[in-house]
Amino acid sequence: MLGLMQDRPLLISSLVEFAALNHGDGEIVSRTVEGPIHRYTYKDCAVRSRQLAKALEKLGVEKSDRLGTLAWNGYRHMEVYYSVSGMGAICHTINPRLFPEQIIYIINHAEDRYIFIDLTFLPLIEKLIDHLPQVEGFIIMTDEANMPETKLSNVYCYENLMATADDDYQWPAFDERTASSLCYTSGTTGNPKGVLFSNRSTILHSYVVCTMDGLGLSTMETILPVVPMFHVNAWGIPYAAAMSGAKIVLPGARMDGEALYELMENEGVTLSAGVPTIWMMLLGYMKENNKKFSTMKRTVIGGSAVPKAMIETFHREYNVNVVHAWGMTEMSPIGTVCNLKKKHESFSLDQKMELSLKQGRSVFGVDMKIVDGAGKELPWDGKAFGNLLVRGPWIASGYFKAEGGSVVDDDDWFDTGDVATIDPDGYMQITDRSKDVIKSGGEWISSIDVENEAVGCAGVAEAAVIAVPHPKWDERPLLLVVREQDTDVTKDEIIDHLRGSIAKWQLPDDVLFVDELPHTATGKILKIKLRAEYKDYILPTVTS
Ligand code: AMP
């Protein structure tokens, strides 16, 4: 017998309309690429999203068409999110940090009909234009006064296009499983693969972002997503903010410490979200300029493991609670969040910070398990580590255009490519990417653990551990370090520091100092490049 509840579809358009009605004066504040701070409300955002949808319809945009965006976090980008997905088309956020060949590849692969471009990215697209024959037009996200000269043809000014339509557009109703947005993973090997989110997956994911055991987003918060809207939809925050009515502050192109700090203070930001590298810059600025937060209470950090030293600095020096989170593009992205349980209330600050090093508990909706090489399920004892598999309603069942074939097994389990432990309370801890783990004499060394400790050593700005071939042990760890400016920390000092927390056999065989480390388009250390560069490196522990 089926229940007698209404089968109303879960649609993205309803988020912005809900916010307009219930949080009509809720603020959306943006640092524009043109310069000034722009502020308006959810009500304005809904009106303009409808207007833009109508203008796009006049332009001939149809359901399931892909429309690209090359844009920072800003109010116009929010409008594009809502209008494109709301009308049943697909918002394809393009990561401008990808290599030009990859950008060409994904625009062509997605078959983007139009591309919305922030002024900053005009030179980039001008360089690529000859390789993008099927794009019908470009919409520059500015007003007439700021329209630049360009060699692109079929160019529209965003505000002029908007002005061609009024706001009486009626959002269509359609199947909630309809695709809503597309985001390509910045895979380190092969071509990027498209993850195709749906209206349904986006709404369900937004609910979770708003739960207290998720990111706890509510109307009481002012959130600043530093994570870009071109990286897994800024972790779903632009949608969840509308669902909760939270004030949202969008930093535009300026993500340097000074600009972020200024926005956080001026706008009363209470919660922020981003990758560790961003916080390194912010904390560096605050230390140098002796700044303190007056409203910031929590910061969600994910995308890469949060170094212990960062958790400690936030807690001890700035009284900001670090909430470690884990996920991936294929998971919309939230999988686990490290919120504490009631029983941890009595923990000392040190114990709480230790727990925050874990990536956290799965949110309702994400099933998780760890398996060994033969696919046998491993216990949740906090010790056994294995390949991490996940499944759930906002986890990919395949890539766009079936690229890469089937990615889930018969029971829908998706292999994340991460290696992890899970403790009896359900807290998951990533020990490595399966490709990055160092296999030394049959034992596994977690590169994340060693990096985490290394970054805690005074004078170390950034660290990466990679496996280097070793005739006796198969692989041994090599530590690559970027020194903090004006410091001369030595190999011995770093090894001494590590000795306190890392087993002797896990200590790096050598430490090399480099000026910088290569990063992927989403800010992760590009280990594949480092491994290639150091594949012939002879460790001092190799005796000939
Ligand atoms: P992406 O799809 O670019 O978001 O990358 C997803 C991958 O980033 C995951 O599979 C992990 O390897 C890594 N990742 C994300 N969050 C964390 C975290 N908190 N700690 C360690 N690795 C993470």
GROMACS .gro file of N, CA, C and O and ligand atoms in nm, residues 185-186 231-232 235 301-306 324-330 333 359 416-418 430 432-433 448 522 524, ligand 1:
model
  139
  185THR      N    1   3.515   1.674  -1.267
  185THR     CA    2   3.619   1.648  -1.167
  185THR      C    3   3.754   1.681  -1.230
  185THR      O    4   3.774   1.656  -1.349
  186SER      N    5   3.842   1.732  -1.148
  186SER     CA    6   3.974   1.768  -1.202
  186SER      C    7   4.065   1.648  -1.184
  186SER      O    8   4.162   1.655  -1.110
  231HIS      N    9   3.346   2.497  -0.783
  231HIS     CA   10   3.397   2.373  -0.725
  231HIS      C   11   3.284   2.305  -0.647
  231HIS      O   12   3.255   2.343  -0.533
  232VAL      N   13   3.222   2.207  -0.710
  232VAL     CA   14   3.105   2.137  -0.652
  232VAL      C   15   3.004   2.234  -0.594
  232VAL      O   16   2.960   2.221  -0.480
  235TRP      N   17   3.012   2.366  -0.244
  235TRP     CA   18   2.968   2.268  -0.145
  235TRP      C   19   2.818   2.277  -0.116
  235TRP      O   20   2.771   2.242  -0.008
  301ILE      N   21   3.619   2.311   0.715
  301ILE     CA   22   3.737   2.295   0.632
  301ILE      C   23   3.735   2.155   0.571
  301ILE      O   24   3.712   2.055   0.640
  302GLY      N   25   3.755   2.148   0.440
  302GLY     CA   26   3.756   2.019   0.373
  302GLY      C   27   3.829   2.032   0.241
  302GLY      O   28   3.890   2.135   0.212
  303GLY      N   29   3.820   1.929   0.160
  303GLY     CA   30   3.888   1.932   0.030
  303GLY      C   31   4.024   1.867   0.040
  303GLY      O   32   4.069   1.800  -0.052
  304SER      N   33   4.093   1.886   0.151
  304SER     CA   34   4.218   1.819   0.185
  304SER      C   35   4.216   1.806   0.337
  304SER      O   36   4.139   1.876   0.403
  305ALA      N   37   4.303   1.720   0.389
  305ALA     CA   38   4.305   1.702   0.534
  305ALA      C   39   4.347   1.832   0.603
  305ALA      O   40   4.436   1.902   0.556
  306VAL      N   41   4.283   1.864   0.714
  306VAL     CA   42   4.319   1.985   0.788
  306VAL      C   43   4.439   1.955   0.875
  306VAL      O   44   4.434   1.862   0.956
  324HIS      N   45   3.576   1.981   1.057
  324HIS     CA   46   3.641   1.911   0.947
  324HIS      C   47   3.533   1.837   0.867
  324HIS      O   48   3.445   1.775   0.925
  325ALA      N   49   3.539   1.844   0.736
  325ALA     CA   50   3.438   1.775   0.654
  325ALA      C   51   3.507   1.708   0.536
  325ALA      O   52   3.615   1.749   0.494
  326TRP      N   53   3.443   1.606   0.488
  326TRP     CA   54   3.500   1.531   0.375
  326TRP      C   55   3.390   1.502   0.272
  326TRP      O   56   3.273   1.484   0.307
  327GLY      N   57   3.432   1.501   0.149
  327GLY     CA   58   3.338   1.465   0.043
  327GLY      C   59   3.411   1.471  -0.089
  327GLY      O   60   3.533   1.483  -0.094
  328MET      N   61   3.339   1.462  -0.196
  328MET     CA   62   3.400   1.472  -0.327
  328MET      C   63   3.296   1.520  -0.428
  328MET      O   64   3.176   1.515  -0.401
  329THR      N   65   3.343   1.564  -0.544
  329THR     CA   66   3.252   1.616  -0.645
  329THR      C   67   3.141   1.514  -0.670
  329THR      O   68   3.023   1.550  -0.680
  330GLU      N   69   3.178   1.388  -0.679
  330GLU     CA   70   3.080   1.282  -0.707
  330GLU      C   71   2.978   1.267  -0.596
  330GLU      O   72   2.881   1.194  -0.609
  333PRO      N   73   2.901   1.790  -0.238
  333PRO     CA   74   3.004   1.691  -0.209
  333PRO      C   75   2.994   1.628  -0.070
  333PRO      O   76   3.075   1.545  -0.038
  359GLN      N   77   3.787   1.297   0.967
  359GLN     CA   78   3.701   1.364   0.869
  359GLN      C   79   3.554   1.361   0.911
  359GLN      O   80   3.472   1.431   0.854
  416THR      N   81   3.548   0.549  -0.355
  416THR     CA   82   3.592   0.690  -0.348
  416THR      C   83   3.738   0.709  -0.389
  416THR      O   84   3.781   0.821  -0.414
  417GLY      N   85   3.815   0.597  -0.387
  417GLY     CA   86   3.958   0.612  -0.415
  417GLY      C   87   4.034   0.657  -0.290
  417GLY      O   88   4.154   0.677  -0.293
  418ASP      N   89   3.963   0.671  -0.178
  418ASP     CA   90   4.028   0.708  -0.053
  418ASP      C   91   4.045   0.583   0.034
  418ASP      O   92   3.967   0.488   0.024
  430ILE      N   93   4.049   0.962   0.691
  430ILE     CA   94   4.119   0.929   0.568
  430ILE      C   95   4.266   0.912   0.602
  430ILE      O   96   4.326   0.999   0.665
  432ASP      N   97   4.474   0.814   0.338
  432ASP     CA   98   4.538   0.847   0.211
  432ASP      C   99   4.442   0.838   0.094
  432ASP      O  100   4.336   0.779   0.106
  433ARG      N  101   4.486   0.892  -0.021
  433ARG     CA  102   4.427   0.850  -0.147
  433ARG      C  103   4.487   0.713  -0.174
  433ARG      O  104   4.605   0.692  -0.143
  448ILE      N  105   4.922   1.140   0.463
  448ILE     CA  106   4.850   1.249   0.530
  448ILE      C  107   4.899   1.268   0.673
  448ILE      O  108   4.922   1.379   0.719
  522THR      N  109   4.181   2.231  -0.793
  522THR     CA  110   4.097   2.249  -0.675
  522THR      C  111   4.182   2.261  -0.549
  522THR      O  112   4.134   2.239  -0.438
  524LYS      N  113   4.449   2.089  -0.438
  524LYS     CA  114   4.516   1.976  -0.374
  524LYS      C  115   4.657   1.962  -0.429
  524LYS      O  116   4.682   2.000  -0.543
  545AMP     P1  117   3.711   1.674  -0.523
  545AMP     O1  118   3.619   1.591  -0.600
  545AMP     O2  119   3.800   1.761  -0.606
  545AMP     O3  120   3.636   1.752  -0.420
  545AMP     O4  121   3.811   1.579  -0.446
  545AMP     C1  122   3.764   1.479  -0.360
  545AMP     C2  123   3.880   1.418  -0.285
  545AMP     O5  124   3.942   1.517  -0.202
  545AMP     C3  125   3.840   1.310  -0.188
  545AMP     O6  126   3.820   1.186  -0.249
  545AMP     C4  127   3.958   1.310  -0.092
  545AMP     O7  128   4.068   1.239  -0.144
  545AMP     C5  129   3.995   1.456  -0.086
  545AMP     N1  130   3.936   1.518   0.034
  545AMP     C6  131   3.825   1.590   0.043
  545AMP     N2  132   3.805   1.632   0.169
  545AMP     C7  133   3.907   1.582   0.243
  545AMP     C8  134   3.944   1.589   0.380
  545AMP     N3  135   3.873   1.656   0.469
  545AMP     N4  136   4.056   1.524   0.418
  545AMP     C9  137   4.131   1.456   0.329
  545AMP     N5  138   4.103   1.447   0.199
  545AMP    C10  139   3.992   1.509   0.155
   0.00000   0.00000   0.00000
